[in-house]
Coordinates of C-alpha atoms in Angstrom, one line a residue:
X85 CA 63.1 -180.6 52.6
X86 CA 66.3 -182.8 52.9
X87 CA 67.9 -182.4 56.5
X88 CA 71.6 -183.9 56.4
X89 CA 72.4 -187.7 56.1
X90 CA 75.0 -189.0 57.7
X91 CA 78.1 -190.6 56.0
X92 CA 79.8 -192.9 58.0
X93 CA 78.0 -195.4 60.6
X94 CA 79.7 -193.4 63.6
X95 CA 78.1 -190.2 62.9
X96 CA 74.1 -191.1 62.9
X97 CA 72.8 -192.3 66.0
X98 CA 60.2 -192.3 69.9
X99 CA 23.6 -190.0 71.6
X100 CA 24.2 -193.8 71.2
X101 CA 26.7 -196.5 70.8
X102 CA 25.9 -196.1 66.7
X103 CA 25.6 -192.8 66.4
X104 CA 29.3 -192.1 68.2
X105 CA 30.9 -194.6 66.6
X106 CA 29.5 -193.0 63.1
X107 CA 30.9 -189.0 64.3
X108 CA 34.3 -190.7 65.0
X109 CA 34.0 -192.9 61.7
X110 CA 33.5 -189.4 59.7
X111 CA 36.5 -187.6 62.1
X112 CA 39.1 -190.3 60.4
X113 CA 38.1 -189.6 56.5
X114 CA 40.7 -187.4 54.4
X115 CA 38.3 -184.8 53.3
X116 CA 39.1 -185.9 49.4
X117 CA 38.3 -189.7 50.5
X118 CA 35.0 -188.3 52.2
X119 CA 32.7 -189.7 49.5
X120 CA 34.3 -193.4 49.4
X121 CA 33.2 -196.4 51.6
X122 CA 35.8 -196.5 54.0
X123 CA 36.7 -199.0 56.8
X124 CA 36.0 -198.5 60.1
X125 CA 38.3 -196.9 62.1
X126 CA 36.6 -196.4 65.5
X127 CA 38.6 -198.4 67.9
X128 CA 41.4 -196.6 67.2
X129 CA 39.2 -193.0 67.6
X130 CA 38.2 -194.2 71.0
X131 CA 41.5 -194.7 72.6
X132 CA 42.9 -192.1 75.9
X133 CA 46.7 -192.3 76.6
X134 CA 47.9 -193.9 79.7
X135 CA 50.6 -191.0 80.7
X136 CA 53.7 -192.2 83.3
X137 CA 57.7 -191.4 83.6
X138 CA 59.3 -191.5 79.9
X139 CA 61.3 -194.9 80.0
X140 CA 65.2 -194.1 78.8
X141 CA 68.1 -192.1 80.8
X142 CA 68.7 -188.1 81.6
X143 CA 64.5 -187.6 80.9
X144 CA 62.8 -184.7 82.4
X145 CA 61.3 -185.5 85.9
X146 CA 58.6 -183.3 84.4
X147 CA 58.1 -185.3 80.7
X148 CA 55.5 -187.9 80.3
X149 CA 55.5 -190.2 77.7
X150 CA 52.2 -192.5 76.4
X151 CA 51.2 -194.6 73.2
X152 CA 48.5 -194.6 70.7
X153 CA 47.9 -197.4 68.4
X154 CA 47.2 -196.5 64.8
X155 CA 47.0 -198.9 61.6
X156 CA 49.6 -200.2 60.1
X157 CA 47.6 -199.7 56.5
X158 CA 44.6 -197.6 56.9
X159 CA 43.1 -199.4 54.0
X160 CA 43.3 -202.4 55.9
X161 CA 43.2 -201.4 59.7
X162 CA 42.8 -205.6 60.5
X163 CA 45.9 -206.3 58.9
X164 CA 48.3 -205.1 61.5
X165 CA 48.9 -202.5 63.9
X166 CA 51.8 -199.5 65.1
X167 CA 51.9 -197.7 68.5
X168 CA 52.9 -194.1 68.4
X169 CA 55.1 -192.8 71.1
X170 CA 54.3 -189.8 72.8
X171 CA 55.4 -186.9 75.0
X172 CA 54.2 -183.7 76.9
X173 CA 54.4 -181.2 79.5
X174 CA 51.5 -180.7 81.3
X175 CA 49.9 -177.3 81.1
X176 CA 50.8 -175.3 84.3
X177 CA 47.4 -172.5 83.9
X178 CA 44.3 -173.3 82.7
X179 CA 44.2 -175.8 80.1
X180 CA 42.5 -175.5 76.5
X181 CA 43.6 -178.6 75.2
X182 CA 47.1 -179.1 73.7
X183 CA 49.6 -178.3 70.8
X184 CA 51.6 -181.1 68.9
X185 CA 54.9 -180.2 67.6
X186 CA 56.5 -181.4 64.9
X187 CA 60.7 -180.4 65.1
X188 CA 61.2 -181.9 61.3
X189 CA 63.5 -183.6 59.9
X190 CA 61.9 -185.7 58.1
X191 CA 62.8 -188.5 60.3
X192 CA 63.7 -186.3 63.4
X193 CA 62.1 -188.1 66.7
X194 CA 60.0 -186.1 68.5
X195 CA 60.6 -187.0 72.3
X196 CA 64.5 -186.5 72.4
X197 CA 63.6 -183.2 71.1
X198 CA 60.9 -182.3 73.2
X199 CA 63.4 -183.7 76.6
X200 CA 66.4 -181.4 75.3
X201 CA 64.7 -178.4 73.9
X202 CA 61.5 -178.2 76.3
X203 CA 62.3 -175.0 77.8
X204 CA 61.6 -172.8 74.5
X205 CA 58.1 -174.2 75.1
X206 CA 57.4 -173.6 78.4
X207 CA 55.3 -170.6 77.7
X208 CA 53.0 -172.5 75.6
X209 CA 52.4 -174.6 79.1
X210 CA 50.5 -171.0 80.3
X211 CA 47.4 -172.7 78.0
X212 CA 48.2 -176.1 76.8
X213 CA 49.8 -179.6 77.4
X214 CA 52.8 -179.4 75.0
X215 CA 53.0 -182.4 73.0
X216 CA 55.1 -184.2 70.8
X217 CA 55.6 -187.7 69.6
X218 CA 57.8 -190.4 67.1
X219 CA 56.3 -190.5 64.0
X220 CA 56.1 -193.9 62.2
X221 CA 58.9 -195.8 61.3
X222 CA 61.2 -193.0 63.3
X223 CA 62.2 -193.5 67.1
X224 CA 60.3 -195.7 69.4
X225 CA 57.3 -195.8 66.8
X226 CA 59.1 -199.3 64.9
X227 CA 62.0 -197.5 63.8
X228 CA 63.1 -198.6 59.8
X229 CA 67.1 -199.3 59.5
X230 CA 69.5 -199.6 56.8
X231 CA 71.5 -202.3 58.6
X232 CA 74.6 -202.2 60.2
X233 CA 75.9 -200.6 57.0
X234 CA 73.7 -197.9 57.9
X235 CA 72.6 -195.0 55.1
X236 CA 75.8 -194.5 52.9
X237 CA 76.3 -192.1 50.0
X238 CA 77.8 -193.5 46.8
X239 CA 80.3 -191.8 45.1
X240 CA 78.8 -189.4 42.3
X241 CA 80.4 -190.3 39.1
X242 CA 82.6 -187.5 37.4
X243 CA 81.0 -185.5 34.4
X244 CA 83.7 -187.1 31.9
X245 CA 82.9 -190.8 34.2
X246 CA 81.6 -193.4 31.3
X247 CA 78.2 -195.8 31.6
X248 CA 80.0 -198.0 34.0
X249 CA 80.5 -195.9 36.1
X250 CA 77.1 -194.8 36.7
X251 CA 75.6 -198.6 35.9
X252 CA 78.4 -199.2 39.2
X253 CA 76.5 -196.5 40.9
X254 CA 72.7 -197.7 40.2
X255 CA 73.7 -201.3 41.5
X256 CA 74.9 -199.9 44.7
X257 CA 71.8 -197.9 45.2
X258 CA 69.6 -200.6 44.7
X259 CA 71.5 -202.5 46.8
X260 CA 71.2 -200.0 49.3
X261 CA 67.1 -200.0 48.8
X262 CA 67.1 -203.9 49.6
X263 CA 68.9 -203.6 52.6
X264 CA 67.3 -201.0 53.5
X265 CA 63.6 -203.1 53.1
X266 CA 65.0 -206.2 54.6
X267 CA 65.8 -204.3 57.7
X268 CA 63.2 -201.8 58.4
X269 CA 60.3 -204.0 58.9
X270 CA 56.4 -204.1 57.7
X271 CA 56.2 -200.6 58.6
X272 CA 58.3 -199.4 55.4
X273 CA 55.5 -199.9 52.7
X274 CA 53.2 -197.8 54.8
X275 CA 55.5 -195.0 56.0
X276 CA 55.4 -190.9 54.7
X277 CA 53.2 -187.7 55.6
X278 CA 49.9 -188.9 53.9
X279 CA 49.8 -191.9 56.5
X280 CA 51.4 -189.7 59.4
X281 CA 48.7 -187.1 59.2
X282 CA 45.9 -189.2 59.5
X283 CA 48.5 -190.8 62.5
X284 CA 48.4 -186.9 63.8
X285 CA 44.6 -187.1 63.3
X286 CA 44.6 -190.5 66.0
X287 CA 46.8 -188.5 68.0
X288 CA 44.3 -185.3 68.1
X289 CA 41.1 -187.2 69.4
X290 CA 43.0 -189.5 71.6
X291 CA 44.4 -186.1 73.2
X292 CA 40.3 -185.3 73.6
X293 CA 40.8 -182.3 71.1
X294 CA 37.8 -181.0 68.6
X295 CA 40.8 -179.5 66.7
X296 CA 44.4 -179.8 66.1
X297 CA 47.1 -177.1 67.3
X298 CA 50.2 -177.5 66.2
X299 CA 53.4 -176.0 65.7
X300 CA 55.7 -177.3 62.6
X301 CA 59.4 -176.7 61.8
X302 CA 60.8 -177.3 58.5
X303 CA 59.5 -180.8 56.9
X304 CA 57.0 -180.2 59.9
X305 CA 55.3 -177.8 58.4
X306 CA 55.0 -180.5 55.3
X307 CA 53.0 -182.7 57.5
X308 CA 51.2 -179.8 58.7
X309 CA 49.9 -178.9 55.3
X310 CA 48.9 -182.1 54.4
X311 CA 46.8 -182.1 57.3
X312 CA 45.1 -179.2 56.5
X313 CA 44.1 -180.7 53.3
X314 CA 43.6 -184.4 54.6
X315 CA 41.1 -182.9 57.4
X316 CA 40.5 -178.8 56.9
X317 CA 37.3 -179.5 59.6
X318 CA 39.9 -180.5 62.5
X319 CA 42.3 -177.4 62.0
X320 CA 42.3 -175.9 65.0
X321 CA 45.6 -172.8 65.2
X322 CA 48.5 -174.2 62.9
X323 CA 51.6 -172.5 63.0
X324 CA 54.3 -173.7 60.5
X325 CA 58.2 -172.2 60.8
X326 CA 60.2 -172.9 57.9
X327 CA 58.5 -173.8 55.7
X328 CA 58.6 -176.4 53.0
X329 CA 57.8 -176.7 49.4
X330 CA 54.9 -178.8 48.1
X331 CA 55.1 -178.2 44.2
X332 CA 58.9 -178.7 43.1
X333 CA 60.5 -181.6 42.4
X334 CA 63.6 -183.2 43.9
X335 CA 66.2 -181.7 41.6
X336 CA 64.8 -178.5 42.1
X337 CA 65.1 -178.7 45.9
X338 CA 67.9 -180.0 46.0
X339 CA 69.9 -177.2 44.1
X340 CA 67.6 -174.4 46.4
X341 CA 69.1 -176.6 49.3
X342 CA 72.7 -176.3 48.0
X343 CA 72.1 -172.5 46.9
X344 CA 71.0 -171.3 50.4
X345 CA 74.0 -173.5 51.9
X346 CA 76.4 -171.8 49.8
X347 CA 74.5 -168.6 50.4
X348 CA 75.0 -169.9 54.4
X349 CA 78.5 -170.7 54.2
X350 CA 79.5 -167.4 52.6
X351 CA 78.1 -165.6 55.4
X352 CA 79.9 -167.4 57.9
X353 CA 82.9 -167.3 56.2
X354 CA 82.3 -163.4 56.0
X355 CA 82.0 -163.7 60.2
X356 CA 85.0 -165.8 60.2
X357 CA 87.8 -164.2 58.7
X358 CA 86.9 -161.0 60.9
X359 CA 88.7 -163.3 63.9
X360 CA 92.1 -163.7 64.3
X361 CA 91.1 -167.6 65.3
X362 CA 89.2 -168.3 61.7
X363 CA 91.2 -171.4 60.4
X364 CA 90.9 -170.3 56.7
X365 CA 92.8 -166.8 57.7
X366 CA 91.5 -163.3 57.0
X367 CA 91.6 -163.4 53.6
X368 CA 88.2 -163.6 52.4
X369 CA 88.9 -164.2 48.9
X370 CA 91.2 -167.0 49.6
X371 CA 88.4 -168.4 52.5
X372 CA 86.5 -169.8 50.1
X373 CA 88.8 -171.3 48.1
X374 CA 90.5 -172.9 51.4
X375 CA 87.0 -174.7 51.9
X376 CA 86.9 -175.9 48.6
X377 CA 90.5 -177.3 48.5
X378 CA 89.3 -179.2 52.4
X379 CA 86.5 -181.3 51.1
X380 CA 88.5 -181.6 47.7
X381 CA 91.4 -183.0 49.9
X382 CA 89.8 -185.4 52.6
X383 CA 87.7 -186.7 49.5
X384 CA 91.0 -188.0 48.3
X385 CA 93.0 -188.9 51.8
X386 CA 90.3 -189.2 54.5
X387 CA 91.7 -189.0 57.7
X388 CA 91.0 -191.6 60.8
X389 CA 88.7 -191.0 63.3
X390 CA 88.2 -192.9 66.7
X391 CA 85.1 -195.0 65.4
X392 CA 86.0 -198.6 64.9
X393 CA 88.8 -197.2 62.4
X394 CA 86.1 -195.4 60.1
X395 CA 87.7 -192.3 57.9
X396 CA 86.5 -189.0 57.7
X397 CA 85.8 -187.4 54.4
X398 CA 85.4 -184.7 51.9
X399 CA 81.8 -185.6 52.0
X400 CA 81.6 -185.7 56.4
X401 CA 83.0 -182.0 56.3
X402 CA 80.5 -180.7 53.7
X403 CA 77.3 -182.6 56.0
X404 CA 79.0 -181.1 59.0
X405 CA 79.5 -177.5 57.7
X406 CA 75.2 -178.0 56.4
X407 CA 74.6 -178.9 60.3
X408 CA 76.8 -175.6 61.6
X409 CA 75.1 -173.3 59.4
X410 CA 72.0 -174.0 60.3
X411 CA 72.0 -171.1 63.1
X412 CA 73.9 -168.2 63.5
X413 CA 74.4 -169.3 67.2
X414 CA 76.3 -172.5 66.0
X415 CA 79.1 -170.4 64.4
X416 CA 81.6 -170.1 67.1
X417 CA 81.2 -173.8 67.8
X418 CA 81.6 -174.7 63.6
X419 CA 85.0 -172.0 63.9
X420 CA 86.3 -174.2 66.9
X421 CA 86.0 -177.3 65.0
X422 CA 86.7 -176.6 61.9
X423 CA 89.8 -175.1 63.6
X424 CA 91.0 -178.4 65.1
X425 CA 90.4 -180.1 62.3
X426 CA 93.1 -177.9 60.1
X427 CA 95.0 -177.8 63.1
X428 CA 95.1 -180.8 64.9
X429 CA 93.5 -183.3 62.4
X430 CA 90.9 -183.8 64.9
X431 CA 87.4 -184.4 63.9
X432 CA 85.9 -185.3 67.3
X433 CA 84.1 -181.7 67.2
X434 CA 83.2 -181.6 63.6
X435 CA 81.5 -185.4 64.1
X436 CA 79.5 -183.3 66.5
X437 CA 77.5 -181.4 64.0
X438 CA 76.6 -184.4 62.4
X439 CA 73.5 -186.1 64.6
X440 CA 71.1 -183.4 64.0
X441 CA 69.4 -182.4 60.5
X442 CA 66.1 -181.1 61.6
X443 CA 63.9 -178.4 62.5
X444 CA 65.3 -177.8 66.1
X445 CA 68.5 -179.5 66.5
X446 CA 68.7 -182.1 69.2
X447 CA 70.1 -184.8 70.4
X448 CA 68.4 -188.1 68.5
X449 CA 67.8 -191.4 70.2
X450 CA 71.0 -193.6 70.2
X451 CA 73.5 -190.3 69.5
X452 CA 75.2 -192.0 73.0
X453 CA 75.9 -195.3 71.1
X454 CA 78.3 -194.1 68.2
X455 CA 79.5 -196.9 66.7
X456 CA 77.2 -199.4 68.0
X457 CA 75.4 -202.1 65.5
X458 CA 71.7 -201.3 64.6
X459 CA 68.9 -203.4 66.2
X460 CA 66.9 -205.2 64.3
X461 CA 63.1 -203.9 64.1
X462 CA 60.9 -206.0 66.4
X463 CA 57.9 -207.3 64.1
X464 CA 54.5 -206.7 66.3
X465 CA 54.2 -202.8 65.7
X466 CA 55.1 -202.6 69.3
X467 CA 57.2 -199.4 70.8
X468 CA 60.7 -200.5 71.0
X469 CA 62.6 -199.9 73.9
X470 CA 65.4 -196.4 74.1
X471 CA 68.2 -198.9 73.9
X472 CA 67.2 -200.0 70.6
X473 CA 66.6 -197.7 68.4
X474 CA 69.0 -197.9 65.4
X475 CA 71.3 -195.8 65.3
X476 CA 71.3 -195.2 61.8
X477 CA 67.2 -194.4 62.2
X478 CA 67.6 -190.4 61.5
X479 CA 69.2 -190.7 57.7
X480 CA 67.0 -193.8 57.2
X481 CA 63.8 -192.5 57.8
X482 CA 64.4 -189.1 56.0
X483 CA 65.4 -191.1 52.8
X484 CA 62.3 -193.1 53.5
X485 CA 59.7 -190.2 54.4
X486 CA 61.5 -188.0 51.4
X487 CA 61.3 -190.9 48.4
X488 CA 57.5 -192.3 49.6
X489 CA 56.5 -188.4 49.0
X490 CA 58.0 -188.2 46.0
X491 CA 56.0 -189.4 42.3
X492 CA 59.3 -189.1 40.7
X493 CA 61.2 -191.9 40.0
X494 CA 63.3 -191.4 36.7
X495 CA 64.8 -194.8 35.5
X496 CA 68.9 -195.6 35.0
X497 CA 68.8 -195.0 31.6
X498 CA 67.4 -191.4 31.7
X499 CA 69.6 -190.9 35.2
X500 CA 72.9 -191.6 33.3
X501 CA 71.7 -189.3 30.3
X502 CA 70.7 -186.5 32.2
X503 CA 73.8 -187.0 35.3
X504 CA 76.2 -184.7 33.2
X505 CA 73.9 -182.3 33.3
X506 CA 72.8 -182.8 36.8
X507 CA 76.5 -182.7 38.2
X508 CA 77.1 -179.4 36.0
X509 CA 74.0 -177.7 37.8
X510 CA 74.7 -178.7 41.0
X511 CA 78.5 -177.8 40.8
X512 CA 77.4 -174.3 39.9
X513 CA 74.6 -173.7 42.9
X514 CA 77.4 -175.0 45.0
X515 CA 81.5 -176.0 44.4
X516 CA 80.9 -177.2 48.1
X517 CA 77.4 -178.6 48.8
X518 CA 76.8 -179.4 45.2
X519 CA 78.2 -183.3 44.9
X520 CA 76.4 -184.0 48.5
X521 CA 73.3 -182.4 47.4
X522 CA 73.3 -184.3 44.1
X523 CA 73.7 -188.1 45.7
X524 CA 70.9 -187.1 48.2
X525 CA 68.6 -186.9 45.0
X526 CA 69.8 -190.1 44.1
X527 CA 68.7 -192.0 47.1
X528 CA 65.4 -193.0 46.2
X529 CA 66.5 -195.1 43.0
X530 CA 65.1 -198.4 43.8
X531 CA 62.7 -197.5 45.9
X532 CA 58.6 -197.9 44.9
X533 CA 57.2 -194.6 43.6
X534 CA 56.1 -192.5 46.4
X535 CA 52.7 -190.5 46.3
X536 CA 51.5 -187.7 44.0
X537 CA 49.0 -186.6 47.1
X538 CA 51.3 -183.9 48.2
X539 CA 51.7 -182.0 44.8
X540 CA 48.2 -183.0 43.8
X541 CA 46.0 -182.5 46.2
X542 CA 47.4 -180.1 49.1
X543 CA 45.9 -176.7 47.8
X544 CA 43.4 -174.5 48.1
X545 CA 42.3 -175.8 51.6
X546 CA 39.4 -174.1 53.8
X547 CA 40.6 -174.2 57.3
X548 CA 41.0 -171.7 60.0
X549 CA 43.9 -169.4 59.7
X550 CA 47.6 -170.7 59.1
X551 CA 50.3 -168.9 60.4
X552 CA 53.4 -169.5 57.9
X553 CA 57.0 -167.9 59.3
X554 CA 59.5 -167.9 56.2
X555 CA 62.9 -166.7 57.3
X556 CA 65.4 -164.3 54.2
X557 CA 68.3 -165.9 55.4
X558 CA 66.9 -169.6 56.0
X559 CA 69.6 -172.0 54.3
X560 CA 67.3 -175.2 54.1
X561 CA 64.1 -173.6 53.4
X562 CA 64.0 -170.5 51.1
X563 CA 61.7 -167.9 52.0
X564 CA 60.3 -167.9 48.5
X565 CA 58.8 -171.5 49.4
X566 CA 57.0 -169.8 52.2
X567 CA 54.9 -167.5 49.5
X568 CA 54.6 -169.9 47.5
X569 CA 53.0 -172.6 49.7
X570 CA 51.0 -169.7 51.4
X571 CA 49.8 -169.2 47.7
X572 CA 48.9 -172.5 47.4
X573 CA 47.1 -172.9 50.5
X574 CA 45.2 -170.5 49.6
X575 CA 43.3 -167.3 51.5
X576 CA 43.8 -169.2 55.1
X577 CA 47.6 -169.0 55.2
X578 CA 48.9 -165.8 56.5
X579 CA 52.6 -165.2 56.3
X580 CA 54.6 -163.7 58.8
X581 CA 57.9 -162.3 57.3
X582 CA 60.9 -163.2 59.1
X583 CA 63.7 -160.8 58.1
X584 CA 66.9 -162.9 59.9
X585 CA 69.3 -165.4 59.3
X586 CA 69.2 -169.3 59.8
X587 CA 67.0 -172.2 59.5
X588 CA 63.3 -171.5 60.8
X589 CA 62.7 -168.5 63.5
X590 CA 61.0 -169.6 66.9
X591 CA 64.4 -170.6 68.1
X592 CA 66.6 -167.5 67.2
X593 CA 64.1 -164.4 66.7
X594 CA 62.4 -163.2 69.9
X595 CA 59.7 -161.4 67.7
X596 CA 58.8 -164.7 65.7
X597 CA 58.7 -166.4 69.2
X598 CA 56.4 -164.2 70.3
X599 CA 54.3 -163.7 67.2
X600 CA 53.7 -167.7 67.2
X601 CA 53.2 -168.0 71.0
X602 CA 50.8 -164.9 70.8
X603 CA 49.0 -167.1 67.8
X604 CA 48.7 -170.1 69.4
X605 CA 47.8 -169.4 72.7
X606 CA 45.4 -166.5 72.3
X607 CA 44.4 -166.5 68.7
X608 CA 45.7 -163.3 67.5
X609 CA 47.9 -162.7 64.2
X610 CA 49.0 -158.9 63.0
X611 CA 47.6 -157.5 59.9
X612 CA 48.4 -159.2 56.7
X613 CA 51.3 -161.9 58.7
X614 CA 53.2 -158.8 60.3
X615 CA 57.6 -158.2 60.1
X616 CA 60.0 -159.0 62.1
X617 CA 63.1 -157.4 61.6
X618 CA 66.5 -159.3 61.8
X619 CA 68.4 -159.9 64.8
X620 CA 71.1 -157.6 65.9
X621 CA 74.9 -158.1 64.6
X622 CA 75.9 -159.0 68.4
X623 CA 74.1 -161.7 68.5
X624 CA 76.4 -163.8 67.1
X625 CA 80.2 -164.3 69.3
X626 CA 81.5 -166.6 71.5
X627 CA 78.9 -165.9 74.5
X628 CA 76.2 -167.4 72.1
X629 CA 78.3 -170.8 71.5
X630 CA 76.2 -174.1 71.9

């Protein structure tokens, strides 16, 4: 799944010696590398987190934070080390180990989310520690960077554009992929899900767990997956919410991504012009077109913003309408600011909506420090401090995870044949969303081929059972990837069929909440997945603004 990448540098913001040392030796094999001579990764199984108060203002009194070191190549686990930054609550009943979460992204940190959005989790403290940590190569966990250029999308050439345009276009990205390399550090090469699930599997035994729960939200439930597949013996009760794809390629997410946007933003435009305060009027027909003629308008005269003189675009409204629409609950809050933009010209509130692009919305590390120059990454694998992270470490970790997951890499030549027809598809899945959809597939031009492990070798797993939530409404994550990936999966996934709006459930359906928590803590999943039915009409009004 592609969360939203930010524009513009202001708007982006962790029995004997032997014989144990053989049982942790086996714990650390993907089950498909099983058979191979592997090296030995027992120091690493063998380590117990040193918990204390989470470094970094406005933390939970409440929060603890820890490290694990993992390897930097797991091929190689001499050549170089990472350290892992964690988080939990403690459990306040009787303990049975603890849960991980994963709140997406990918590229989303796991600790700010975990300080800003602990309290849907407290209930999961009635039997675990709640967990969460940085993944490599996103927050405290050596963060990659693009620079103080930060991620930036290119221009998409026009379908009448010639060859030099798009040859412009392919020099830029590549450009882009350099400095992207030259300031992210030796972690870049090694970064993705394969090498973060066997990070989760580190995490698991350092926790003093036989098996892994965990709860997943959107590319979470990616990572979960592949961790079923890397090591089906350690699944403990998975839960995944939102769930991702694991067989289509990029162009094909993409235009389901700009599809259930569309899908998104005709629904809230349906909300909208029932209110006397909608900024496109009450005239639904002409709504959309108002939209349209926005974007089509800022893309050709940005406006200024406060940030070091940077303009707002076409482009920053479409990536700040993607983040609004995640949740129905956000939709007063998107009215207000898209009204002060057409208003006022004021983009303060719309800027806003562009820091999240995950799972759970929160608040990333950094979002404080708009406008402030990226850090460089510190060279020992070390945890780097709050201060600094970069701030453009959300979009470039998501282009990073995203492209070293992705076997695709199509070359210039077959790009610039097939862009026509690439800008026609995309147009038609979206007049809005379309154009931003489209450069996010681009991103990865330059960039090494990723893995085929995902599409490959993530089916037909023999775990315990899976509990998959797909949402109807779910703008990022159609449900139809939910059945699919449960089909996939095989006979352990059971689906749980989520009959609301927005992206992922746990957050905004009471029954899915309940369903997972009920999963989790006690075991127990209704007959074939179960229903939940969609949330009532009131839900959404001013009283639920966030």
């Amino acid at each position: 799944m592609l969360a939203m990448l930010s524009t513009r540098p202001w708007a982006r913001r962790c029995a004997g010696a032997s014989a144990l040392a053989l049982a942790l030796l086996g714990a650390g094999l993907p089950a498909a590398a099983a058979d191979r001579p592997q090296p030995d990764l027992t120091r690493f199984y063998q380590q117990r987190p040193a918990w204390a108060a989470c470094p970094g203002p406005d933390m939970p009194e409440d929060l603890e934070c820890a490290k694990v070191t993992v390897p930097l190549d797991y091929a190689r686990p001499d050549a170089g080390t990472l350290d892992l930054a964690l988080a939990r609550y403690r459990a306040t009943g009787p303990s049975h180990g603890s849960v991980v979460l994963n709140f997406g992204g990918p590229g989303g940190a796991g600790i700010p989310g975990l300080a800003t959005e602990g309290r849907q989790f407290m209930d999961l403290t009635d039997g675990y520690d709640v967990v969460t940590f940085d993944p490599r190569g996103v927050g405290r966990s050596s963060p990659v960077s693009c620079g103080e250029g930060g991620v930036m999308l290119p221009a998409v050439p026009r379908q009448d554009a010639g060859a030099g345009q798009s040859r412009a276009l392919f020099r830029q990205l590549r450009q882009m992929a350099e400095e992207c390399a030259r300031n992210s550090g030796p972690v870049l090469p090694h970064i993705g899900t394969v090498n973060a699930s066997r990070d989760l599997d580190v995490i698991r035994q350092a926790l003093g767990d036989e098996k892994l729960n965990y709860l997943g939200f959107s590319y979470g439930s990616r990572l979960g997956a592949v961790y079923a597949a890397q090591f089906p013996d350690q699944v403990g009760r998975l839960a995944l919410d939102g769930v991702d794809t694991l067989t289509e390629s990029s162009a094909e997410q993409g235009l389901a991504g700009a599809e259930g946007q569309q899908r998104a933003l005709d629904d809230f435009l349906d909300w909208c012009t029932t209110d006397v305060g909608c900024p496109f009027g009450q005239d639904r027909r002409r709504a959309g077109d108002e939209v349209l003629r926005l974007v089509r308008s800022l893309d050709r005269d940005p406006v200024p913003t406060e940030f070091g003189g940077a303009s707002f675009t076409g482009q920053d409204l479409v990536g700040a309408l993607a983040q609004g629409l995640y949740s129905k609950r956000a939709w007063p809050s998107l009215e207000r600011a898209l009204a002060s933009l057409v208003e006022d010209g004021d983009t303060r509130r719309l800027l806003g909506f562009g820091t999240g692009g995950v799972g759970l919305p929160h608040v990333p590390y950094g979002a404080e420090r708009a406008g402030a120059s990226p850090v460089r990454h510190r060279g020992d694998g070390g945890l780097v401090d709050v201060a600094d992270v970069p701030v453009d470490n959300l979009p470039a970790a998501l282009m990073a995870i995203n492209c070293a997951d992705d076997p695709e890499r199509p070359d210039a030549a077959r790009l610039t044949r097939e862009m026509s027809t690439l800008r026609a598809a995309y147009d038609h899945a979206s007049p809005v969303f379309g154009r931003y959809r489209l450069t996010q597939l681009l991103l990865c031009y330059g960039r090494p081929k990723g893995t085929d492990f995902i599409r490959e070798r993530v089916k037909d797993v023999h775990t315990a059972k899976m509990l998959l939530v797909g949402t109807r409404g779910d703008p990022a994550t159609p449900y139809r990837w939910t059945v699919e990936t449960a089909r996939r999966l095989g006979p352990s996934a059971v689906v749980l069929d989520n009959k609301g709006e927005g992206h992922t459930g746990y957050s905004s359906s009471m029954c899915v909440h309940h369903t997972v928590n009920d999963f989790l803590l006690y075991g127990t999943l209704p007959a074939g997945g179960g229903t939940c039915p969609a949330d009532a009409p009131a839900a959404v009004g001013p009283e639920g603004a966030g």
